[in-house]
Coordinates of C-alpha atoms in Angstrom, one line a residue:
M1 CA -10.8 -0.4 2.8
K2 CA -10.5 -0.7 -1.0
P3 CA -9.1 2.1 -3.1
S4 CA -11.4 3.3 -5.9
A5 CA -9.8 3.9 -9.3
N6 CA -10.0 7.6 -9.0
A7 CA -9.7 8.0 -5.2
L8 CA -6.4 9.8 -5.3
G9 CA -7.5 12.3 -8.0
A10 CA -10.3 13.7 -5.9
D11 CA -11.2 17.4 -5.3
P12 CA -8.2 18.9 -3.5
A13 CA -9.8 20.6 -0.6
A14 CA -12.1 17.6 0.2
A15 CA -9.3 15.0 -0.4
L16 CA -7.1 16.2 2.5
Q17 CA -10.0 16.2 5.0
Q18 CA -11.2 12.8 3.8
F19 CA -7.7 11.2 4.1
T20 CA -7.0 12.9 7.4
R21 CA -10.2 11.6 8.9
M22 CA -9.9 8.1 7.3
W23 CA -6.4 7.5 8.6
T24 CA -7.0 9.2 12.0
E25 CA -9.9 6.8 12.6
W26 CA -8.1 3.8 11.3
I27 CA -5.0 4.3 13.3
K28 CA -6.8 5.1 16.5
E29 CA -8.8 1.9 16.4
P30 CA -6.2 -1.0 16.6
R31 CA -3.7 0.1 19.2
G32 CA -4.9 3.5 20.5
V33 CA -2.2 5.4 18.6
E34 CA -2.9 8.8 17.0
L35 CA -1.6 11.4 14.7
A36 CA 0.7 14.1 15.9
A37 CA -1.7 17.1 15.7
A38 CA 1.1 19.7 15.7
G39 CA 2.1 18.8 12.1
L40 CA -1.3 18.8 10.5
P41 CA -1.8 22.5 9.9
Q42 CA 1.4 22.8 8.0
L43 CA 0.6 19.6 6.1
Q44 CA -2.8 21.0 5.1
S45 CA -1.3 24.4 4.1
D46 CA 1.3 22.7 1.9
Y47 CA -1.3 20.4 0.4
L48 CA -3.7 23.2 -0.6
R49 CA -0.8 25.3 -2.0
E50 CA 0.4 22.5 -4.2
A51 CA -3.1 21.5 -5.2
T52 CA -3.9 25.1 -6.2
A53 CA -0.7 25.2 -8.3
L54 CA -1.6 22.0 -10.1
W55 CA -5.1 23.4 -10.9
N56 CA -3.7 26.7 -12.2
R57 CA -1.3 24.8 -14.4
L58 CA -4.2 22.7 -15.8
A59 CA -6.2 25.9 -16.4
R60 CA -3.3 27.4 -18.4
C61 CA -3.0 24.2 -20.4
G62 CA 0.6 24.6 -21.5
D63 CA 2.7 26.2 -18.8
E64 CA 4.6 23.1 -17.7
G65 CA 7.3 23.1 -15.0
Q66 CA 6.2 26.0 -12.7
G67 CA 3.2 26.6 -10.5
D68 CA 1.8 30.0 -9.5
D69 CA 4.0 30.0 -6.4
G70 CA 7.1 28.8 -8.2
T71 CA 6.5 25.2 -7.1
A72 CA 8.3 22.8 -9.4
D73 CA 6.2 20.2 -11.3
R74 CA 6.7 17.0 -9.3
R75 CA 6.0 14.4 -11.9
P76 CA 9.3 12.7 -12.7
D77 CA 7.7 9.3 -12.1
R78 CA 8.3 6.8 -14.8
R79 CA 4.7 5.6 -14.6
F80 CA 3.6 8.9 -16.0
A81 CA 6.7 9.9 -18.0
G82 CA 5.2 8.9 -21.4
A83 CA 4.2 11.5 -23.9
D84 CA 0.5 10.5 -23.7
W85 CA 0.3 11.7 -20.1
A86 CA 1.8 15.1 -20.9
A87 CA -0.3 15.6 -24.0
N88 CA -3.6 14.9 -22.2
P89 CA -4.3 17.8 -19.7
A90 CA -6.9 15.7 -17.7
A91 CA -4.4 12.8 -17.5
A92 CA -1.6 15.1 -16.5
Y93 CA -3.8 16.6 -13.8
T94 CA -4.9 13.2 -12.5
A95 CA -1.3 12.0 -12.3
G96 CA -0.2 15.2 -10.5
M97 CA -3.0 15.0 -8.0
Y98 CA -2.4 11.3 -7.4
L99 CA 1.3 12.0 -6.6
L100 CA 0.4 14.9 -4.4
N101 CA -2.2 12.9 -2.5
A102 CA 0.3 10.0 -2.3
R103 CA 2.9 12.2 -0.7
T104 CA 0.4 13.6 1.7
L105 CA -0.8 10.2 2.7
M106 CA 2.8 9.1 3.5
Q107 CA 3.3 12.4 5.4
L108 CA 0.2 11.6 7.4
A109 CA 1.6 8.1 8.1
D110 CA 4.8 9.7 9.3
Q111 CA 2.7 11.6 11.9
V112 CA 1.5 8.4 13.6
Q113 CA 2.4 8.4 17.3
A114 CA 3.3 4.8 18.1
D115 CA 6.1 2.3 18.6
E116 CA 8.5 2.1 15.7
K117 CA 7.2 -1.3 14.4
T118 CA 3.6 0.0 14.3
R119 CA 4.8 3.1 12.5
Q120 CA 6.6 1.1 9.9
R121 CA 3.6 -1.2 9.5
V122 CA 1.3 1.8 8.9
R123 CA 3.8 3.2 6.4
F124 CA 4.0 -0.2 4.6
A125 CA 0.2 -0.5 4.4
V126 CA -0.3 3.0 3.2
Q127 CA 2.4 2.6 0.5
Q128 CA 0.7 -0.7 -0.7
W129 CA -2.7 1.2 -0.9
I130 CA -1.1 4.1 -2.8
D131 CA 0.7 1.9 -5.3
A132 CA -2.5 -0.1 -6.0
A133 CA -4.5 3.1 -6.5
S134 CA -2.2 4.6 -9.2
P135 CA -4.2 5.8 -12.2
S136 CA -1.7 4.1 -14.4
N137 CA -3.1 0.7 -13.1
Y138 CA -6.6 1.4 -14.6
L139 CA -7.6 1.4 -18.2
A140 CA -10.1 4.2 -17.8
L141 CA -7.3 6.5 -16.5
N142 CA -4.3 5.3 -18.5
P143 CA -3.9 7.3 -21.7
E144 CA -1.1 5.0 -23.0
A145 CA -3.3 1.9 -22.7
Q146 CA -6.3 3.8 -24.2
R147 CA -4.2 4.9 -27.2
K148 CA -2.9 1.4 -27.8
A149 CA -6.4 0.0 -27.6
L150 CA -7.6 2.5 -30.3
E151 CA -4.6 1.9 -32.5
S152 CA -5.0 -1.9 -32.3
K153 CA -8.8 -1.7 -32.7
G154 CA -9.2 -3.5 -29.3
E155 CA -6.7 -6.2 -30.0
S156 CA -4.5 -5.1 -27.1
I157 CA -7.4 -5.5 -24.7
A158 CA -8.2 -8.9 -26.0
L159 CA -4.6 -10.0 -25.6
G160 CA -4.5 -8.5 -22.1
M161 CA -7.5 -10.5 -21.1
K162 CA -6.0 -13.7 -22.5
Q163 CA -2.8 -13.1 -20.6
L164 CA -4.8 -12.3 -17.4
W165 CA -6.6 -15.6 -17.7
H166 CA -3.3 -17.4 -18.3
D167 CA -1.8 -15.8 -15.2
L168 CA -4.9 -16.7 -13.1
Q169 CA -4.5 -20.3 -14.1
Q170 CA -0.8 -20.4 -13.3
G171 CA -1.2 -18.6 -10.0
H172 CA 1.2 -15.7 -10.5
V173 CA 1.7 -12.6 -12.6
S174 CA 4.0 -13.3 -15.5
Q175 CA 7.2 -11.2 -15.2
T176 CA 8.9 -12.8 -18.2
D177 CA 8.0 -14.9 -21.2
E178 CA 8.3 -18.2 -19.4
S179 CA 7.7 -20.2 -22.6
V180 CA 11.2 -19.3 -23.8
F181 CA 13.0 -21.1 -20.9
E182 CA 13.3 -24.8 -19.9
V183 CA 15.4 -26.1 -17.1
G184 CA 18.2 -28.2 -18.5
R185 CA 17.8 -26.9 -22.0
N186 CA 18.7 -23.2 -21.8
V187 CA 19.0 -22.6 -18.0
A188 CA 20.9 -24.8 -15.6
T189 CA 23.0 -26.2 -18.5
T190 CA 26.5 -26.7 -17.0
E191 CA 27.5 -30.3 -17.6
G192 CA 27.5 -32.7 -14.6
A193 CA 25.7 -35.6 -12.9
V194 CA 23.7 -36.5 -9.9
V195 CA 26.0 -38.6 -7.7
F196 CA 23.8 -38.9 -4.6
E197 CA 20.2 -38.3 -3.5
N198 CA 17.8 -38.8 -0.7
E199 CA 14.3 -37.5 0.0
L200 CA 15.5 -33.9 0.7
F201 CA 18.2 -33.2 -2.0
Q202 CA 20.2 -34.4 -4.9
L203 CA 23.9 -33.8 -5.0
I204 CA 25.3 -32.6 -8.3
Q205 CA 29.0 -32.9 -9.2
Y206 CA 30.0 -30.8 -12.2
K207 CA 32.4 -31.8 -14.9
P208 CA 35.8 -30.0 -14.6
L209 CA 36.5 -27.5 -17.3
T210 CA 40.3 -27.3 -16.8
A211 CA 43.0 -29.9 -17.1
K212 CA 44.1 -29.4 -13.5
V213 CA 41.8 -28.6 -10.6
H214 CA 42.3 -27.7 -6.9
E215 CA 42.3 -30.8 -4.8
R216 CA 39.8 -29.5 -2.3
P217 CA 36.3 -29.2 -3.7
L218 CA 33.6 -26.5 -3.2
L219 CA 30.1 -27.5 -2.0
I220 CA 27.4 -24.9 -2.7
V221 CA 24.2 -24.8 -0.5
P222 CA 21.6 -22.6 -2.3
P223 CA 18.5 -21.2 -0.7
C224 CA 15.8 -23.9 -0.2
I225 CA 12.9 -21.5 -1.0
N226 CA 14.0 -21.3 -4.7
K227 CA 15.8 -23.5 -7.2
F228 CA 19.6 -23.7 -7.2
Y229 CA 20.0 -22.6 -10.8
I230 CA 20.1 -19.0 -9.9
L231 CA 23.8 -19.8 -9.6
D232 CA 23.8 -21.5 -13.0
L233 CA 21.5 -19.6 -15.2
Q234 CA 23.3 -19.5 -18.6
P235 CA 27.0 -20.0 -19.5
E236 CA 27.6 -16.2 -19.6
N237 CA 26.2 -15.5 -16.1
S238 CA 26.8 -18.8 -14.3
L239 CA 28.8 -18.6 -11.0
V240 CA 29.2 -22.4 -11.2
R241 CA 30.8 -22.2 -14.6
H242 CA 33.0 -19.3 -13.5
A243 CA 34.3 -21.3 -10.6
L244 CA 34.9 -24.3 -12.8
M245 CA 36.9 -22.2 -15.2
Q246 CA 39.1 -21.1 -12.4
G247 CA 40.0 -24.7 -11.6
Q248 CA 37.6 -25.3 -8.8
Q249 CA 35.8 -28.6 -8.3
V250 CA 32.1 -27.8 -7.7
F251 CA 29.3 -29.7 -6.1
M252 CA 25.8 -28.4 -5.8
L253 CA 23.0 -29.3 -3.3
S254 CA 19.7 -29.3 -5.3
W255 CA 16.7 -29.1 -2.9
V256 CA 13.6 -31.2 -3.4
N257 CA 10.3 -29.4 -4.0
A258 CA 8.6 -30.6 -0.9
T259 CA 5.4 -32.7 -1.1
E260 CA 2.9 -33.9 1.5
A261 CA 5.0 -37.1 1.9
I262 CA 7.7 -35.1 3.7
G263 CA 5.4 -32.4 5.2
D264 CA 6.5 -33.3 8.7
R265 CA 10.2 -32.6 8.2
T266 CA 11.9 -30.1 10.5
W267 CA 14.8 -27.7 10.6
D268 CA 16.9 -30.6 12.1
H269 CA 16.1 -32.8 9.1
Y270 CA 17.3 -30.1 6.7
V271 CA 20.5 -29.6 8.7
E272 CA 21.3 -33.3 9.5
D273 CA 19.9 -35.2 6.5
A274 CA 20.7 -32.5 3.8
V275 CA 23.5 -30.1 4.6
I276 CA 25.6 -32.4 6.9
R277 CA 24.9 -35.4 4.6
A278 CA 26.0 -33.4 1.6
I279 CA 29.3 -32.4 3.3
D280 CA 29.9 -36.1 4.1
E281 CA 29.3 -37.3 0.6
V282 CA 31.5 -34.6 -1.0
R283 CA 34.3 -35.5 1.4
A284 CA 33.9 -39.2 0.5
I285 CA 33.9 -38.6 -3.3
S286 CA 36.8 -36.2 -3.2
R287 CA 38.7 -38.1 -0.6
Q288 CA 39.4 -34.9 1.3
D289 CA 38.9 -34.5 5.0
R290 CA 38.1 -30.8 4.6
I291 CA 36.2 -29.0 1.8
N292 CA 35.3 -25.4 1.0
T293 CA 31.6 -24.5 1.6
L294 CA 29.4 -21.7 0.3
G295 CA 25.9 -20.8 1.4
F296 CA 23.5 -18.4 -0.3
C297 CA 20.7 -16.6 1.6
I298 CA 18.9 -19.1 3.8
G299 CA 21.3 -21.7 2.5
G300 CA 24.0 -19.7 4.3
T301 CA 22.0 -19.8 7.5
L302 CA 21.5 -23.6 7.1
L303 CA 25.2 -24.1 6.3
A304 CA 26.5 -22.1 9.3
T305 CA 24.0 -24.0 11.6
A306 CA 25.3 -27.4 10.2
L307 CA 28.9 -26.4 10.7
A308 CA 28.1 -25.3 14.3
V309 CA 26.5 -28.7 14.9
L310 CA 29.5 -30.5 13.6
A311 CA 31.8 -28.3 15.7
A312 CA 29.9 -29.3 18.8
R313 CA 30.6 -32.9 17.8
G314 CA 34.3 -32.2 17.5
E315 CA 34.3 -32.1 13.7
K316 CA 35.5 -29.2 11.5
P317 CA 35.2 -30.3 7.9
S318 CA 35.1 -26.8 6.3
A319 CA 38.4 -25.4 5.2
S320 CA 36.6 -22.1 4.3
L321 CA 33.1 -20.7 4.5
T322 CA 31.5 -18.3 2.0
L323 CA 28.2 -16.5 2.9
L324 CA 26.3 -14.7 0.2
T325 CA 23.6 -12.3 1.4
S326 CA 22.9 -14.4 4.5
F327 CA 21.6 -13.7 7.9
L328 CA 23.2 -15.0 11.1
D329 CA 22.1 -12.0 13.2
F330 CA 18.4 -11.4 12.8
S331 CA 18.2 -8.2 15.0
D332 CA 17.4 -6.1 11.9
T333 CA 15.7 -7.9 9.1
G334 CA 14.5 -4.8 7.3
V335 CA 11.0 -4.7 5.8
L336 CA 10.4 -8.4 6.4
D337 CA 10.3 -7.7 10.2
L338 CA 6.9 -6.0 9.6
F339 CA 5.3 -9.3 8.9
V340 CA 6.6 -11.2 12.0
D341 CA 5.2 -11.0 15.5
E342 CA 4.2 -13.5 18.2
D343 CA 0.6 -13.8 17.0
M344 CA 1.6 -14.4 13.4
V345 CA 4.1 -17.1 14.3
K346 CA 1.6 -18.8 16.6
L347 CA -0.9 -18.8 13.8
R348 CA 1.6 -20.4 11.5
E349 CA 2.6 -23.0 14.2
M350 CA -1.1 -23.9 14.7
S351 CA -1.6 -24.5 10.9
L352 CA 1.8 -25.9 9.8
G353 CA 3.8 -26.6 13.0
Q354 CA 3.1 -30.4 13.0
R355 CA 2.6 -31.1 9.3
G356 CA 1.8 -29.4 6.0
L357 CA 3.4 -27.3 3.3
L358 CA 4.3 -23.7 3.0
K359 CA 3.6 -22.9 -0.6
G360 CA 6.4 -21.4 -2.5
K361 CA 4.0 -19.1 -4.4
E362 CA 3.0 -17.5 -1.1
L363 CA 6.6 -16.5 -0.3
A364 CA 7.2 -15.4 -3.9
T365 CA 4.1 -13.1 -3.7
T366 CA 5.3 -11.6 -0.4
F367 CA 8.8 -10.8 -1.9
S368 CA 7.2 -9.3 -5.0
F369 CA 5.1 -6.9 -2.9
L370 CA 8.2 -5.6 -1.2
R371 CA 8.7 -3.8 -4.5
P372 CA 5.2 -3.7 -5.9
N373 CA 5.7 -1.1 -8.6
D374 CA 8.6 -2.9 -10.1
L375 CA 7.5 -6.5 -9.6
V376 CA 3.6 -6.4 -9.6
W377 CA 1.9 -3.3 -11.1
N378 CA 4.5 -2.8 -13.8
Y379 CA 3.4 -6.2 -15.2
V380 CA -0.3 -5.6 -14.6
V381 CA -0.1 -2.5 -16.8
G382 CA 2.1 -4.1 -19.5
N383 CA 0.5 -7.6 -19.6
Y384 CA -3.2 -6.8 -19.1
L385 CA -3.9 -3.1 -20.0
K386 CA -1.5 -3.0 -23.0
G387 CA -1.6 -6.6 -24.0
E388 CA 2.2 -6.8 -24.1
T389 CA 4.2 -10.0 -23.5
P390 CA 7.1 -9.4 -21.1
P391 CA 10.5 -9.9 -22.6
P392 CA 12.5 -13.1 -21.9
F393 CA 14.7 -12.7 -18.8
D394 CA 16.4 -15.7 -17.2
L395 CA 16.6 -14.2 -13.7
L396 CA 12.9 -13.4 -13.6
Y397 CA 12.1 -16.9 -14.9
W398 CA 14.0 -18.3 -12.0
N399 CA 12.2 -15.9 -9.7
S400 CA 8.9 -17.4 -10.6
D401 CA 10.1 -21.0 -10.1
S402 CA 9.6 -21.3 -6.3
T403 CA 9.8 -24.3 -4.0
D404 CA 7.4 -25.6 -1.4
L405 CA 8.7 -26.2 2.2
P406 CA 7.7 -28.5 5.0
G407 CA 5.6 -26.5 7.5
P408 CA 7.5 -27.6 10.7
M409 CA 10.8 -26.7 9.2
Y410 CA 9.5 -23.2 8.2
C411 CA 7.9 -22.6 11.6
W412 CA 11.1 -23.4 13.5
Y413 CA 13.0 -21.1 11.2
L414 CA 10.4 -18.3 11.6
R415 CA 10.4 -18.5 15.4
H416 CA 14.1 -18.9 16.2
T417 CA 15.4 -16.5 13.6
Y418 CA 13.0 -13.7 12.6
L419 CA 11.0 -13.6 15.8
E420 CA 13.4 -14.4 18.6
D421 CA 16.9 -14.1 16.9
N422 CA 18.2 -17.1 18.8
L423 CA 20.9 -18.4 16.5
K424 CA 23.6 -15.9 17.5
V425 CA 23.1 -16.6 21.2
P426 CA 25.5 -19.4 22.3
G427 CA 23.5 -22.4 23.7
K428 CA 20.1 -20.8 23.2
V429 CA 18.8 -23.4 20.8
T430 CA 19.4 -27.1 20.3
V431 CA 19.8 -28.4 16.7
C432 CA 20.3 -32.1 15.9
G433 CA 20.8 -32.8 19.6
E434 CA 23.6 -30.2 20.0
K435 CA 23.6 -26.8 21.8
L436 CA 24.3 -24.4 19.0
D437 CA 27.3 -22.0 19.3
L438 CA 28.3 -20.2 16.1
R439 CA 31.5 -19.0 17.8
Q440 CA 32.8 -22.6 17.2
V441 CA 32.6 -22.1 13.4
D442 CA 36.2 -20.7 13.1
A443 CA 36.9 -21.4 9.5
P444 CA 38.2 -18.5 7.3
T445 CA 35.1 -16.7 6.1
F446 CA 34.2 -14.6 3.0
I447 CA 31.0 -12.6 3.6
Y448 CA 29.3 -10.9 0.7
A449 CA 26.4 -8.5 0.9
S450 CA 24.5 -6.3 -1.6
R451 CA 24.1 -2.6 -0.9
E452 CA 20.5 -2.3 -2.1
D453 CA 19.3 -5.7 -0.7
H454 CA 15.8 -5.4 0.6
I455 CA 15.7 -9.0 1.9
V456 CA 19.0 -9.2 3.7
P457 CA 20.0 -5.6 4.4
W458 CA 23.8 -5.3 4.0
H459 CA 24.4 -3.8 7.4
S460 CA 22.7 -6.9 8.9
A461 CA 24.9 -9.2 6.8
Y462 CA 27.9 -7.3 8.2
L463 CA 26.9 -8.3 11.7
S464 CA 28.1 -11.8 10.9
T465 CA 31.6 -10.4 11.2
R466 CA 30.9 -9.9 14.9
I467 CA 29.7 -13.5 15.4
L468 CA 32.2 -15.8 13.5
P469 CA 35.6 -15.9 15.1
G470 CA 37.8 -16.9 12.2
K471 CA 39.7 -14.7 9.8
K472 CA 37.1 -12.8 7.7
Q473 CA 36.8 -10.8 4.6
F474 CA 33.7 -8.6 4.0
V475 CA 32.8 -7.4 0.5
L476 CA 29.9 -5.2 -0.5
G477 CA 28.5 -5.3 -4.0
A478 CA 26.1 -2.9 -5.8
S479 CA 22.5 -3.7 -6.6
G480 CA 20.1 -6.0 -4.8
H481 CA 19.7 -9.4 -3.3
I482 CA 20.0 -11.4 -6.6
A483 CA 21.3 -9.0 -9.2
G484 CA 24.2 -8.0 -6.9
V485 CA 25.3 -11.7 -6.6
I486 CA 24.9 -12.6 -10.2
N487 CA 27.4 -10.2 -11.7
P488 CA 29.8 -11.9 -14.0
P489 CA 33.1 -10.0 -14.7
E490 CA 32.7 -10.2 -18.4
K491 CA 29.7 -7.9 -18.2
K492 CA 31.8 -5.1 -16.6
K493 CA 28.8 -3.9 -14.7
R494 CA 28.2 -2.3 -11.3
S495 CA 31.0 -2.1 -8.7
H496 CA 32.0 -3.5 -5.3
W497 CA 33.6 -2.2 -2.1
T498 CA 36.4 -3.7 0.0
N499 CA 38.1 -2.8 3.3
A500 CA 40.6 -5.0 5.0
K501 CA 39.6 -3.7 8.4
L502 CA 36.4 -4.8 10.2
P503 CA 35.3 -2.0 12.6
P504 CA 32.4 -2.5 14.9
T505 CA 29.7 -0.9 12.7
A506 CA 28.8 -1.4 9.0
Q507 CA 28.8 2.4 8.4
A508 CA 32.4 2.7 9.8
W509 CA 33.4 -0.2 7.5
F510 CA 31.8 1.6 4.5
D511 CA 33.4 5.0 5.4
G512 CA 36.8 3.3 5.1
A513 CA 36.1 1.1 2.1
T514 CA 37.4 1.5 -1.4
E515 CA 35.1 1.2 -4.4
H516 CA 36.2 -1.0 -7.4
P517 CA 34.6 -1.1 -10.8
G518 CA 33.0 -4.4 -11.9
S519 CA 32.2 -7.7 -10.4
W520 CA 33.2 -9.0 -6.9
W521 CA 33.7 -12.6 -8.3
P522 CA 37.4 -12.2 -9.0
A523 CA 38.0 -11.0 -5.4
W524 CA 36.2 -14.1 -4.1
I525 CA 38.0 -16.5 -6.5
G526 CA 41.3 -14.9 -5.4
W527 CA 40.4 -15.4 -1.7
L528 CA 39.1 -19.0 -2.3
A529 CA 42.1 -20.3 -4.2
P530 CA 44.6 -20.6 -1.3
H531 CA 42.0 -22.5 0.7
A532 CA 41.4 -25.0 -2.2
G533 CA 44.7 -26.8 -2.0
K534 CA 47.2 -27.7 -4.7
L535 CA 46.5 -28.3 -8.3
V536 CA 46.0 -31.9 -9.4
P537 CA 44.9 -33.6 -12.6
A538 CA 41.1 -33.2 -13.1
P539 CA 39.1 -36.4 -12.4
K540 CA 38.2 -38.2 -15.6
T541 CA 34.9 -39.5 -14.2
L542 CA 32.2 -38.1 -11.9
G543 CA 31.4 -39.8 -8.6
D544 CA 33.2 -43.0 -7.5
R545 CA 32.4 -46.7 -7.1
T546 CA 29.9 -46.0 -4.3
H547 CA 28.5 -42.8 -5.9
K548 CA 27.7 -43.7 -9.5
P549 CA 26.0 -41.0 -11.5
S550 CA 22.3 -41.7 -11.6
E551 CA 21.2 -39.0 -14.1
P552 CA 22.7 -35.9 -15.8
A553 CA 22.7 -32.5 -14.3
P554 CA 20.5 -30.6 -13.4
G555 CA 18.6 -33.7 -12.2
R556 CA 14.9 -34.2 -11.8
Y557 CA 14.4 -32.5 -8.4
V558 CA 14.9 -29.0 -9.8
K559 CA 12.4 -29.7 -12.6
A560 CA 9.5 -30.3 -10.3
R561 CA 7.3 -27.1 -10.3
A562 CA 5.6 -25.9 -7.1

């Protein structure tokens, strides 16, 4: 079922009948579900009333804001907010009818009678179709792109086609001017050295930035589906540099971009040979029995798993644990749950379960289509229809720099977390030969979540407070999965919420929380400092006699492109 360019600007009376028939037939076929008939008459009445108001407004060609029946003009959509849309009656009508038909389609999707997962899948599919069919996405229907083409005498179209060809060759839509950035030159620039490596990771030790440092170092485990430098973009927004400036000794695990040579590596390999090995090497270099640890996103899941494995062996090397936007309880994974069921996981296991690579670009595309208007169609219009080069943005450059993963590792993760939610169940899974029990990870824990996170919903991150037994602090930041985390204090942006109490539900926590302006980083640093030990003179060299620096940070693993 492909949307035509003008499908959602069709004749009003015929459009509702067409969409009702189309979705009723489509929904009934796969699982025998149907639309709730009781709501359709009112839906049809509302549709015809608003469509008539739009038509009358077009006929008057100038009375903007009120329809015949007093209905307010519903076009506060930024895709159609430009003066060109308002100045062109046909374009204004097309945009208005598109938005009306889009609302009606979503209301039809809401009428589906089925289990909740099926309902959400239908809503997601309908929303994707609606977003793709927007008249702003088509040159023939976009007055802004048409004006630019006329003013530039066609140059904007030629530039757009050039950029389309470039993006087809690189395999993804450009969200920023990637030519501006280079890893190690103007992103990932904090000074340090690689002091250990194996086939899965390089261990980076950063050069201290203060005369005295806390004796107990911090090991950061970033997500393995992206590069580590999201935490070290540029000096002014680097969490690594901020921690160094506060007297912390910082080590970073830099994941390899997997190749076919390690295409058979499993979750156990990533836990034992990467996270646990990194913990051991940091302890050896720092000569500390216990260190502070931080995991971000899936890095937090890997880190908690590794600490549980070590606890089962009678080892507790972590003096503190920080989890940034991480899942331990996968009972509610938000929109990502729509993609996961037994059939999907079995298909992945058949193709990748023994050997192979999950391409990073595949995951990146999936995440982009969770917010298609912001992360896909916005750039289709700007890059291709208008011939504009997207502005440089370090965070979006990082977003396009994905990492391939070994298939067996990914399949284990998919089944035991998103599908079966096994990690939180004591003894349910065996990792590295040990029955996993997260209740044994009793280190003091700082848990951060982002309020608008669509990848790790904040109320799901809050569930970690019910799993881990140690003393915990939960902090909620504004914005999303990445922007909420990367919020340096100097920018004085956004806000965060704190609450010393940890009631059973996330909403109860929020109801009793206090909002604070600005970054959550100072709250975390203040929490971390007492766990980092006394201040001692900063080491003059990196590594030690058995961990000699092999190359300067950021190392070569992070520079390998997927």
